[in-house]
Amino acid sequence: KAGGAYESAGDDASAIEALKGAAAIRPDAKVLVSLERLYGRQGTLAAQSAILDQLAQGEINPEAKKSYWLRRAQVLEKEGVAAEAIAVYGQVLQVAPLDPAAIQGLERLFASEGVKPEVARWLAGFPPARALLGSPLDLRQQQDQRSSCGLSASSRAVRDC
């Protein structure tokens, strides 16, 4: 309650401290979501990533877990922790091989010369992604086909059209 009051008053630092105290006593998902939002607003990316990891680990709903992983990968990418971002995008693709946001994240990382070898190593160990990321044009065509079939990004493979 105190964290919400501080946040409403615009005192993010005090809200974070109050929520950290509450999370230490009882790590409730609502408290962690509030903490994640505040860390994101403050640009405290490492802390935001850690909270997203906690949320994903405690989540039983596969779609919610995937959503936390995807957000964490994006935060890690923004933070410049490419190797870890690649691994987390990989977790997303393990449960949703055609997830467009995860594929686009890997494409962005692959476009970065310094990170290209890390992405290539990851792709070598994940045949479905390696096939998908053969070329961005092929990937876009598959995404267009999936959209025209009315499939969600995480439900079925393109071949089910």
CSV table of N, CA and C in Angstrom, one decimal:
chain,number,residue,atom,x,y,z
A,1,LYS,N,0.8,-1.2,0.0
A,1,LYS,CA,0.0,0.0,0.0
A,1,LYS,C,0.9,1.3,0.0
A,2,ALA,N,1.9,1.2,0.8
A,2,ALA,CA,2.8,2.4,0.9
A,2,ALA,C,3.5,2.7,-0.4
A,3,GLY,N,3.9,1.6,-1.1
A,3,GLY,CA,4.5,1.7,-2.4
A,3,GLY,C,3.6,2.4,-3.4
A,4,GLY,N,2.3,2.1,-3.4
A,4,GLY,CA,1.4,2.7,-4.3
A,4,GLY,C,1.2,4.1,-4.0
A,5,ALA,N,1.1,4.5,-2.7
A,5,ALA,CA,1.0,5.9,-2.3
A,5,ALA,C,2.2,6.7,-2.7
A,6,TYR,N,3.4,6.2,-2.5
A,6,TYR,CA,4.6,6.9,-2.9
A,6,TYR,C,4.6,7.1,-4.4
A,7,GLU,N,4.2,6.0,-5.2
A,7,GLU,CA,4.2,6.1,-6.6
A,7,GLU,C,3.2,7.1,-7.1
A,8,SER,N,2.0,7.2,-6.5
A,8,SER,CA,1.0,8.1,-6.8
A,8,SER,C,1.4,9.6,-6.6
A,9,ALA,N,2.3,9.7,-5.5
A,9,ALA,CA,2.8,11.0,-5.2
A,9,ALA,C,4.0,11.4,-6.1
A,10,GLY,N,4.4,10.5,-6.9
A,10,GLY,CA,5.5,10.8,-7.8
A,10,GLY,C,6.9,10.5,-7.2
A,11,ASP,N,6.9,9.8,-6.1
A,11,ASP,CA,8.2,9.5,-5.4
A,11,ASP,C,8.6,8.1,-5.7
A,12,ASP,N,9.1,7.9,-6.9
A,12,ASP,CA,9.5,6.5,-7.3
A,12,ASP,C,10.5,5.9,-6.5
A,13,ALA,N,11.5,6.6,-6.0
A,13,ALA,CA,12.6,6.0,-5.2
A,13,ALA,C,12.0,5.5,-3.9
A,14,SER,N,11.1,6.2,-3.2
A,14,SER,CA,10.5,5.7,-2.0
A,14,SER,C,9.5,4.5,-2.3
A,15,ALA,N,8.8,4.6,-3.4
A,15,ALA,CA,7.9,3.5,-3.8
A,15,ALA,C,8.7,2.2,-4.0
A,16,ILE,N,9.9,2.4,-4.7
A,16,ILE,CA,10.7,1.2,-4.9
A,16,ILE,C,11.2,0.6,-3.6
A,17,GLU,N,11.6,1.4,-2.7
A,17,GLU,CA,12.1,0.9,-1.3
A,17,GLU,C,11.0,0.2,-0.6
A,18,ALA,N,9.8,0.8,-0.6
A,18,ALA,CA,8.6,0.2,0.1
A,18,ALA,C,8.2,-1.1,-0.6
A,19,LEU,N,8.2,-1.2,-1.9
A,19,LEU,CA,7.9,-2.4,-2.6
A,19,LEU,C,9.0,-3.5,-2.4
A,20,LYS,N,10.2,-3.1,-2.4
A,20,LYS,CA,11.3,-4.1,-2.1
A,20,LYS,C,11.1,-4.7,-0.8
A,21,GLY,N,10.7,-3.9,0.2
A,21,GLY,CA,10.5,-4.4,1.6
A,21,GLY,C,9.3,-5.4,1.6
A,22,ALA,N,8.3,-5.0,0.9
A,22,ALA,CA,7.1,-5.9,0.8
A,22,ALA,C,7.4,-7.2,0.1
A,23,ALA,N,8.2,-7.1,-1.0
A,23,ALA,CA,8.6,-8.3,-1.8
A,23,ALA,C,9.5,-9.2,-1.0
A,24,ALA,N,10.3,-8.6,-0.1
A,24,ALA,CA,11.2,-9.4,0.7
A,24,ALA,C,10.4,-10.2,1.7
A,25,ILE,N,9.3,-9.7,2.2
A,25,ILE,CA,8.5,-10.4,3.2
A,25,ILE,C,7.6,-11.4,2.4
A,26,ARG,N,7.0,-11.0,1.4
A,26,ARG,CA,6.1,-11.9,0.6
A,26,ARG,C,6.2,-11.5,-0.9
A,27,PRO,N,7.0,-12.3,-1.7
A,27,PRO,CA,7.1,-11.9,-3.1
A,27,PRO,C,5.9,-12.1,-3.9
A,28,ASP,N,4.9,-11.2,-3.8
A,28,ASP,CA,3.6,-11.3,-4.5
A,28,ASP,C,3.8,-10.8,-6.0
A,29,ALA,N,3.1,-11.4,-6.9
A,29,ALA,CA,3.3,-11.0,-8.3
A,29,ALA,C,2.9,-9.5,-8.5
A,30,LYS,N,1.8,-9.0,-7.9
A,30,LYS,CA,1.4,-7.6,-8.0
A,30,LYS,C,2.5,-6.7,-7.6
A,31,VAL,N,3.2,-7.0,-6.5
A,31,VAL,CA,4.3,-6.2,-6.0
A,31,VAL,C,5.4,-6.2,-7.0
A,32,LEU,N,5.8,-7.4,-7.5
A,32,LEU,CA,6.9,-7.5,-8.5
A,32,LEU,C,6.6,-6.8,-9.8
A,33,VAL,N,5.3,-6.8,-10.2
A,33,VAL,CA,4.9,-6.1,-11.4
A,33,VAL,C,5.1,-4.6,-11.2
A,34,SER,N,4.7,-4.1,-10.0
A,34,SER,CA,4.9,-2.7,-9.7
A,34,SER,C,6.3,-2.3,-9.7
A,35,LEU,N,7.1,-3.2,-9.1
A,35,LEU,CA,8.6,-2.9,-9.0
A,35,LEU,C,9.2,-2.9,-10.4
A,36,GLU,N,8.8,-3.8,-11.2
A,36,GLU,CA,9.3,-3.9,-12.6
A,36,GLU,C,9.0,-2.6,-13.4
A,37,ARG,N,7.7,-2.2,-13.2
A,37,ARG,CA,7.3,-0.9,-13.9
A,37,ARG,C,8.1,0.3,-13.4
A,38,LEU,N,8.3,0.4,-12.1
A,38,LEU,CA,9.1,1.5,-11.6
A,38,LEU,C,10.6,1.4,-12.0
A,39,TYR,N,11.2,0.3,-12.0
A,39,TYR,CA,12.6,0.1,-12.4
A,39,TYR,C,12.7,0.5,-13.9
A,40,GLY,N,11.7,0.1,-14.7
A,40,GLY,CA,11.7,0.5,-16.1
A,40,GLY,C,11.5,2.0,-16.3
A,41,ARG,N,10.7,2.6,-15.5
A,41,ARG,CA,10.5,4.1,-15.6
A,41,ARG,C,11.8,4.8,-15.2
A,42,GLN,N,12.5,4.3,-14.3
A,42,GLN,CA,13.8,4.9,-13.8
A,42,GLN,C,14.9,4.5,-14.7
A,43,GLY,N,14.8,3.5,-15.6
A,43,GLY,CA,15.9,3.1,-16.4
A,43,GLY,C,16.9,2.2,-15.7
A,44,THR,N,16.5,1.6,-14.6
A,44,THR,CA,17.3,0.7,-13.9
A,44,THR,C,17.2,-0.7,-14.5
A,45,LEU,N,17.8,-0.9,-15.6
A,45,LEU,CA,17.6,-2.1,-16.4
A,45,LEU,C,18.0,-3.4,-15.8
A,46,ALA,N,19.1,-3.4,-15.1
A,46,ALA,CA,19.5,-4.7,-14.5
A,46,ALA,C,18.5,-5.1,-13.4
A,47,ALA,N,18.0,-4.2,-12.6
A,47,ALA,CA,17.0,-4.5,-11.6
A,47,ALA,C,15.7,-4.9,-12.3
A,48,GLN,N,15.3,-4.2,-13.3
A,48,GLN,CA,14.1,-4.6,-14.1
A,48,GLN,C,14.2,-6.0,-14.6
A,49,SER,N,15.4,-6.3,-15.2
A,49,SER,CA,15.6,-7.7,-15.8
A,49,SER,C,15.5,-8.7,-14.7
A,50,ALA,N,16.1,-8.5,-13.5
A,50,ALA,CA,16.0,-9.4,-12.4
A,50,ALA,C,14.6,-9.7,-12.0
A,51,ILE,N,13.8,-8.6,-11.9
A,51,ILE,CA,12.4,-8.8,-11.5
A,51,ILE,C,11.6,-9.5,-12.6
A,52,LEU,N,11.8,-9.3,-13.8
A,52,LEU,CA,11.2,-10.0,-14.9
A,52,LEU,C,11.5,-11.5,-14.9
A,53,ASP,N,12.8,-11.8,-14.5
A,53,ASP,CA,13.2,-13.2,-14.4
A,53,ASP,C,12.4,-13.8,-13.2
A,54,GLN,N,12.3,-13.1,-12.1
A,54,GLN,CA,11.5,-13.7,-11.0
A,54,GLN,C,10.1,-13.9,-11.4
A,55,LEU,N,9.5,-12.9,-12.1
A,55,LEU,CA,8.1,-13.1,-12.5
A,55,LEU,C,7.9,-14.3,-13.4
A,56,ALA,N,8.8,-14.5,-14.4
A,56,ALA,CA,8.8,-15.6,-15.3
A,56,ALA,C,8.9,-16.9,-14.5
A,57,GLN,N,9.8,-17.0,-13.6
A,57,GLN,CA,10.1,-18.2,-12.8
A,57,GLN,C,8.8,-18.6,-12.0
A,58,GLY,N,8.1,-17.6,-11.5
A,58,GLY,CA,7.0,-17.9,-10.7
A,58,GLY,C,5.7,-18.1,-11.4
A,59,GLU,N,5.7,-17.9,-12.7
A,59,GLU,CA,4.5,-17.9,-13.5
A,59,GLU,C,4.2,-19.3,-14.0
A,60,ILE,N,2.9,-19.8,-13.9
A,60,ILE,CA,2.6,-21.1,-14.4
A,60,ILE,C,1.9,-21.0,-15.8
A,61,ASN,N,1.3,-19.9,-16.1
A,61,ASN,CA,0.6,-19.7,-17.4
A,61,ASN,C,1.7,-19.5,-18.5
A,62,PRO,N,1.7,-20.4,-19.5
A,62,PRO,CA,2.8,-20.4,-20.5
A,62,PRO,C,2.8,-19.1,-21.3
A,63,GLU,N,1.7,-18.5,-21.6
A,63,GLU,CA,1.6,-17.2,-22.3
A,63,GLU,C,2.2,-16.1,-21.5
A,64,ALA,N,1.9,-16.0,-20.2
A,64,ALA,CA,2.4,-15.0,-19.3
A,64,ALA,C,3.9,-15.1,-19.2
A,65,LYS,N,4.3,-16.4,-19.0
A,65,LYS,CA,5.7,-16.7,-18.9
A,65,LYS,C,6.5,-16.2,-20.1
A,66,LYS,N,6.0,-16.5,-21.3
A,66,LYS,CA,6.6,-16.1,-22.5
A,66,LYS,C,6.6,-14.6,-22.6
A,67,SER,N,5.6,-13.9,-22.2
A,67,SER,CA,5.5,-12.5,-22.2
A,67,SER,C,6.6,-11.9,-21.3
A,68,TYR,N,6.8,-12.4,-20.1
A,68,TYR,CA,7.9,-12.0,-19.2
A,68,TYR,C,9.3,-12.2,-19.8
A,69,TRP,N,9.5,-13.4,-20.4
A,69,TRP,CA,10.7,-13.7,-21.1
A,69,TRP,C,11.0,-12.7,-22.2
A,70,LEU,N,10.0,-12.4,-23.0
A,70,LEU,CA,10.2,-11.5,-24.1
A,70,LEU,C,10.5,-10.1,-23.7
A,71,ARG,N,9.8,-9.7,-22.7
A,71,ARG,CA,10.1,-8.3,-22.1
A,71,ARG,C,11.5,-8.3,-21.5
A,72,ARG,N,11.9,-9.4,-20.8
A,72,ARG,CA,13.3,-9.4,-20.2
A,72,ARG,C,14.3,-9.4,-21.3
A,73,ALA,N,14.1,-10.2,-22.4
A,73,ALA,CA,15.1,-10.2,-23.5
A,73,ALA,C,15.2,-8.8,-24.1
A,74,GLN,N,14.1,-8.1,-24.2
A,74,GLN,CA,14.2,-6.7,-24.8
A,74,GLN,C,14.9,-5.8,-23.8
A,75,VAL,N,14.7,-5.9,-22.5
A,75,VAL,CA,15.4,-5.1,-21.5
A,75,VAL,C,16.9,-5.4,-21.6
A,76,LEU,N,17.3,-6.7,-21.7
A,76,LEU,CA,18.7,-7.1,-21.8
A,76,LEU,C,19.3,-6.6,-23.0
A,77,GLU,N,18.6,-6.6,-24.1
A,77,GLU,CA,19.1,-6.1,-25.4
A,77,GLU,C,19.4,-4.6,-25.2
A,78,LYS,N,18.4,-3.9,-24.6
A,78,LYS,CA,18.6,-2.4,-24.4
A,78,LYS,C,19.8,-2.2,-23.5
A,79,GLU,N,20.0,-3.0,-22.5
A,79,GLU,CA,21.1,-2.9,-21.6
A,79,GLU,C,22.4,-3.2,-22.2
A,80,GLY,N,22.4,-3.9,-23.3
A,80,GLY,CA,23.6,-4.2,-24.0
A,80,GLY,C,24.2,-5.6,-23.6
A,81,VAL,N,23.4,-6.4,-23.0
A,81,VAL,CA,23.8,-7.7,-22.6
A,81,VAL,C,23.4,-8.7,-23.6
A,82,ALA,N,24.0,-8.7,-24.7
A,82,ALA,CA,23.6,-9.4,-25.9
A,82,ALA,C,23.5,-10.9,-25.7
A,83,ALA,N,24.5,-11.5,-25.1
A,83,ALA,CA,24.6,-13.0,-24.9
A,83,ALA,C,23.4,-13.5,-24.1
A,84,GLU,N,23.1,-12.7,-23.1
A,84,GLU,CA,21.9,-13.1,-22.2
A,84,GLU,C,20.6,-12.9,-23.0
A,85,ALA,N,20.5,-11.8,-23.7
A,85,ALA,CA,19.3,-11.5,-24.5
A,85,ALA,C,19.1,-12.6,-25.5
A,86,ILE,N,20.1,-13.1,-26.2
A,86,ILE,CA,20.0,-14.1,-27.1
A,86,ILE,C,19.4,-15.4,-26.5
A,87,ALA,N,20.0,-15.7,-25.3
A,87,ALA,CA,19.5,-16.9,-24.6
A,87,ALA,C,18.0,-16.8,-24.2
A,88,VAL,N,17.6,-15.6,-23.8
A,88,VAL,CA,16.2,-15.4,-23.3
A,88,VAL,C,15.3,-15.4,-24.6
A,89,TYR,N,15.7,-14.8,-25.7
A,89,TYR,CA,14.9,-14.9,-26.9
A,89,TYR,C,14.8,-16.4,-27.3
A,90,GLY,N,15.9,-17.1,-27.1
A,90,GLY,CA,15.8,-18.6,-27.3
A,90,GLY,C,14.8,-19.3,-26.5
A,91,GLN,N,14.6,-18.9,-25.2
A,91,GLN,CA,13.6,-19.5,-24.4
A,91,GLN,C,12.2,-19.2,-25.0
A,92,VAL,N,12.0,-18.0,-25.5
A,92,VAL,CA,10.7,-17.7,-26.1
A,92,VAL,C,10.5,-18.6,-27.3
A,93,LEU,N,11.5,-18.7,-28.1
A,93,LEU,CA,11.4,-19.6,-29.4
A,93,LEU,C,11.2,-21.0,-29.1
A,94,GLN,N,11.7,-21.5,-27.9
A,94,GLN,CA,11.5,-22.9,-27.5
A,94,GLN,C,10.0,-23.2,-27.4
A,95,VAL,N,9.2,-22.2,-26.8
A,95,VAL,CA,7.8,-22.4,-26.6
A,95,VAL,C,6.9,-21.9,-27.7
A,96,ALA,N,7.5,-21.0,-28.5
A,96,ALA,CA,6.8,-20.4,-29.6
A,96,ALA,C,7.7,-20.1,-30.8
A,97,PRO,N,8.0,-21.1,-31.6
A,97,PRO,CA,9.1,-21.0,-32.6
A,97,PRO,C,8.8,-19.9,-33.6
A,98,LEU,N,7.6,-19.4,-33.8
A,98,LEU,CA,7.4,-18.4,-34.8
A,98,LEU,C,7.1,-17.1,-34.1
A,99,ASP,N,7.4,-16.9,-32.9
A,99,ASP,CA,7.1,-15.6,-32.2
A,99,ASP,C,7.8,-14.5,-33.0
A,100,PRO,N,7.0,-13.5,-33.6
A,100,PRO,CA,7.7,-12.5,-34.4
A,100,PRO,C,8.5,-11.5,-33.6
A,101,ALA,N,8.2,-11.2,-32.3
A,101,ALA,CA,9.0,-10.3,-31.5
A,101,ALA,C,10.3,-10.9,-31.2
A,102,ALA,N,10.3,-12.2,-30.9
A,102,ALA,CA,11.6,-12.9,-30.5
A,102,ALA,C,12.5,-13.0,-31.8
A,103,ILE,N,11.9,-13.3,-32.9
A,103,ILE,CA,12.6,-13.4,-34.2
A,103,ILE,C,13.2,-12.0,-34.5
A,104,GLN,N,12.4,-11.0,-34.4
A,104,GLN,CA,12.9,-9.6,-34.7
A,104,GLN,C,14.0,-9.2,-33.8
A,105,GLY,N,13.9,-9.6,-32.5
A,105,GLY,CA,15.0,-9.3,-31.6
A,105,GLY,C,16.3,-10.0,-32.0
A,106,LEU,N,16.2,-11.3,-32.4
A,106,LEU,CA,17.4,-12.0,-32.9
A,106,LEU,C,17.9,-11.3,-34.2
A,107,GLU,N,17.0,-10.9,-35.0
A,107,GLU,CA,17.4,-10.2,-36.3
A,107,GLU,C,18.2,-8.9,-35.9
A,108,ARG,N,17.7,-8.2,-35.0
A,108,ARG,CA,18.3,-6.9,-34.6
A,108,ARG,C,19.7,-7.2,-34.1
A,109,LEU,N,19.8,-8.2,-33.2
A,109,LEU,CA,21.1,-8.6,-32.7
A,109,LEU,C,22.1,-9.2,-33.7
A,110,PHE,N,21.5,-9.9,-34.7
A,110,PHE,CA,22.3,-10.4,-35.8
A,110,PHE,C,22.8,-9.3,-36.7
A,111,ALA,N,22.1,-8.3,-36.8
A,111,ALA,CA,22.5,-7.1,-37.6
A,111,ALA,C,23.7,-6.4,-37.0
A,112,SER,N,23.9,-6.6,-35.7
A,112,SER,CA,25.0,-5.9,-35.0
A,112,SER,C,26.3,-6.7,-35.2
A,113,GLU,N,27.2,-6.2,-35.9
A,113,GLU,CA,28.5,-6.9,-36.2
A,113,GLU,C,29.1,-7.6,-35.0
A,114,GLY,N,29.2,-6.9,-33.9
A,114,GLY,CA,29.8,-7.5,-32.7
A,114,GLY,C,29.1,-8.7,-32.1
A,115,VAL,N,27.8,-8.7,-32.4
A,115,VAL,CA,27.0,-9.8,-31.8
A,115,VAL,C,26.7,-10.9,-32.8
A,116,LYS,N,26.9,-10.7,-34.0
A,116,LYS,CA,26.6,-11.7,-35.1
A,116,LYS,C,27.1,-13.1,-34.8
A,117,PRO,N,28.4,-13.2,-34.3
A,117,PRO,CA,28.9,-14.6,-34.0
A,117,PRO,C,28.1,-15.3,-32.9
A,118,GLU,N,27.7,-14.5,-31.9
A,118,GLU,CA,26.9,-15.1,-30.8
A,118,GLU,C,25.6,-15.6,-31.3
A,119,VAL,N,24.9,-14.8,-32.1
A,119,VAL,CA,23.6,-15.2,-32.6
A,119,VAL,C,23.8,-16.4,-33.5
A,120,ALA,N,24.8,-16.4,-34.4
A,120,ALA,CA,25.1,-17.6,-35.3
A,120,ALA,C,25.3,-18.8,-34.4
A,121,ARG,N,26.1,-18.7,-33.3
A,121,ARG,CA,26.3,-19.9,-32.5
A,121,ARG,C,25.0,-20.4,-31.9
A,122,TRP,N,24.2,-19.5,-31.5
A,122,TRP,CA,22.9,-19.9,-30.9
A,122,TRP,C,22.1,-20.6,-32.0
A,123,LEU,N,22.0,-20.0,-33.2
A,123,LEU,CA,21.2,-20.6,-34.2
A,123,LEU,C,21.7,-22.0,-34.6
A,124,ALA,N,23.0,-22.2,-34.5
A,124,ALA,CA,23.5,-23.5,-34.8
A,124,ALA,C,22.9,-24.6,-34.0
A,125,GLY,N,22.6,-24.3,-32.7
A,125,GLY,CA,22.0,-25.3,-31.8
A,125,GLY,C,20.5,-25.3,-31.8
A,126,PHE,N,19.8,-24.5,-32.6
A,126,PHE,CA,18.4,-24.5,-32.6
A,126,PHE,C,17.9,-24.5,-34.1
A,127,PRO,N,17.7,-25.8,-34.6
A,127,PRO,CA,17.4,-25.9,-36.0
A,127,PRO,C,16.1,-25.2,-36.4
A,128,PRO,N,15.0,-25.1,-35.7
A,128,PRO,CA,13.8,-24.4,-36.2
A,128,PRO,C,14.1,-22.9,-36.4
A,129,ALA,N,14.9,-22.3,-35.5
A,129,ALA,CA,15.2,-20.9,-35.7
A,129,ALA,C,16.2,-20.7,-36.8
A,130,ARG,N,17.1,-21.6,-36.9
A,130,ARG,CA,18.1,-21.5,-38.0
A,130,ARG,C,17.4,-21.5,-39.4
A,131,ALA,N,16.4,-22.4,-39.5
A,131,ALA,CA,15.6,-22.5,-40.7
A,131,ALA,C,14.8,-21.2,-40.9
A,132,LEU,N,14.2,-20.7,-39.9
A,132,LEU,CA,13.4,-19.5,-40.0
A,132,LEU,C,14.2,-18.2,-40.3
A,133,LEU,N,15.4,-18.2,-39.8
A,133,LEU,CA,16.2,-17.0,-39.9
A,133,LEU,C,17.2,-17.1,-41.1
A,134,GLY,N,16.9,-18.0,-42.0
A,134,GLY,CA,17.8,-18.2,-43.1
A,134,GLY,C,18.0,-16.9,-43.9
A,135,SER,N,16.9,-16.2,-44.0
A,135,SER,CA,17.0,-14.8,-44.6
A,135,SER,C,15.8,-14.0,-44.1
A,136,PRO,N,16.0,-12.8,-43.8
A,136,PRO,CA,14.8,-11.9,-43.3
A,136,PRO,C,13.7,-12.0,-44.3
A,137,LEU,N,13.9,-12.0,-45.6
A,137,LEU,CA,12.8,-12.0,-46.6
A,137,LEU,C,12.0,-13.3,-46.4
A,138,ASP,N,12.6,-14.5,-46.2
A,138,ASP,CA,11.9,-15.7,-46.0
A,138,ASP,C,11.1,-15.6,-44.8
A,139,LEU,N,11.6,-15.0,-43.7
A,139,LEU,CA,10.9,-14.9,-42.4
A,139,LEU,C,9.7,-14.0,-42.6
A,140,ARG,N,9.8,-12.9,-43.3
A,140,ARG,CA,8.7,-12.0,-43.5
A,140,ARG,C,7.6,-12.7,-44.3
A,141,GLN,N,8.0,-13.5,-45.3
A,141,GLN,CA,7.0,-14.2,-46.1
A,141,GLN,C,6.2,-15.2,-45.2
A,142,GLN,N,7.0,-15.9,-44.3
A,142,GLN,CA,6.3,-16.8,-43.4
A,142,GLN,C,5.4,-16.1,-42.4
A,143,GLN,N,5.8,-14.9,-41.9
A,143,GLN,CA,4.9,-14.2,-41.0
A,143,GLN,C,3.7,-13.7,-41.8
A,144,ASP,N,3.8,-13.3,-43.0
A,144,ASP,CA,2.7,-12.8,-43.8
A,144,ASP,C,1.7,-14.0,-44.0
A,145,GLN,N,2.3,-15.2,-44.3
A,145,GLN,CA,1.4,-16.4,-44.5
A,145,GLN,C,0.7,-16.7,-43.3
A,146,ARG,N,1.4,-16.6,-42.1
A,146,ARG,CA,0.7,-17.0,-40.9
A,146,ARG,C,-0.4,-16.0,-40.6
A,147,SER,N,-0.2,-14.7,-40.9
A,147,SER,CA,-1.2,-13.7,-40.7
A,147,SER,C,-2.4,-13.9,-41.6
A,148,SER,N,-2.2,-14.3,-42.8
A,148,SER,CA,-3.3,-14.5,-43.7
A,148,SER,C,-4.0,-15.8,-43.4
A,149,CYS,N,-3.4,-16.7,-42.6
A,149,CYS,CA,-4.1,-17.9,-42.2
A,149,CYS,C,-5.0,-17.6,-40.9
A,150,GLY,N,-4.7,-16.5,-40.3
A,150,GLY,CA,-5.5,-16.1,-39.1
A,150,GLY,C,-4.9,-16.8,-37.8
A,151,LEU,N,-3.6,-17.2,-37.9
A,151,LEU,CA,-3.0,-17.8,-36.7
A,151,LEU,C,-2.4,-16.8,-35.8
A,152,SER,N,-2.4,-17.1,-34.5
A,152,SER,CA,-1.7,-16.2,-33.6
A,152,SER,C,-0.2,-16.6,-33.7
A,153,ALA,N,0.7,-15.7,-33.2
A,153,ALA,CA,2.1,-15.9,-33.3
A,153,ALA,C,2.6,-17.1,-32.5
A,154,SER,N,1.8,-17.5,-31.4
A,154,SER,CA,2.3,-18.5,-30.5
A,154,SER,C,1.5,-19.8,-30.6
A,155,SER,N,0.5,-19.9,-31.5
A,155,SER,CA,-0.4,-21.0,-31.4
A,155,SER,C,0.0,-22.2,-32.3
A,156,ARG,N,0.2,-22.0,-33.6
A,156,ARG,CA,0.5,-23.1,-34.5
A,156,ARG,C,1.6,-22.7,-35.5
A,157,ALA,N,2.2,-23.6,-36.1
A,157,ALA,CA,3.2,-23.4,-37.1
A,157,ALA,C,2.6,-23.0,-38.4
A,158,VAL,N,3.3,-22.4,-39.3
A,158,VAL,CA,2.8,-22.0,-40.6
A,158,VAL,C,2.3,-23.2,-41.4
A,159,ARG,N,3.0,-24.3,-41.2
A,159,ARG,CA,2.6,-25.5,-42.0
A,159,ARG,C,1.2,-26.0,-41.7
A,160,ASP,N,0.6,-25.5,-40.6
A,160,ASP,CA,-0.8,-25.9,-40.3
A,160,ASP,C,-1.9,-25.2,-41.1
A,161,CYS,N,-1.5,-24.2,-42.0
A,161,CYS,CA,-2.5,-23.5,-42.8
A,161,CYS,C,-3.2,-24.4,-43.7
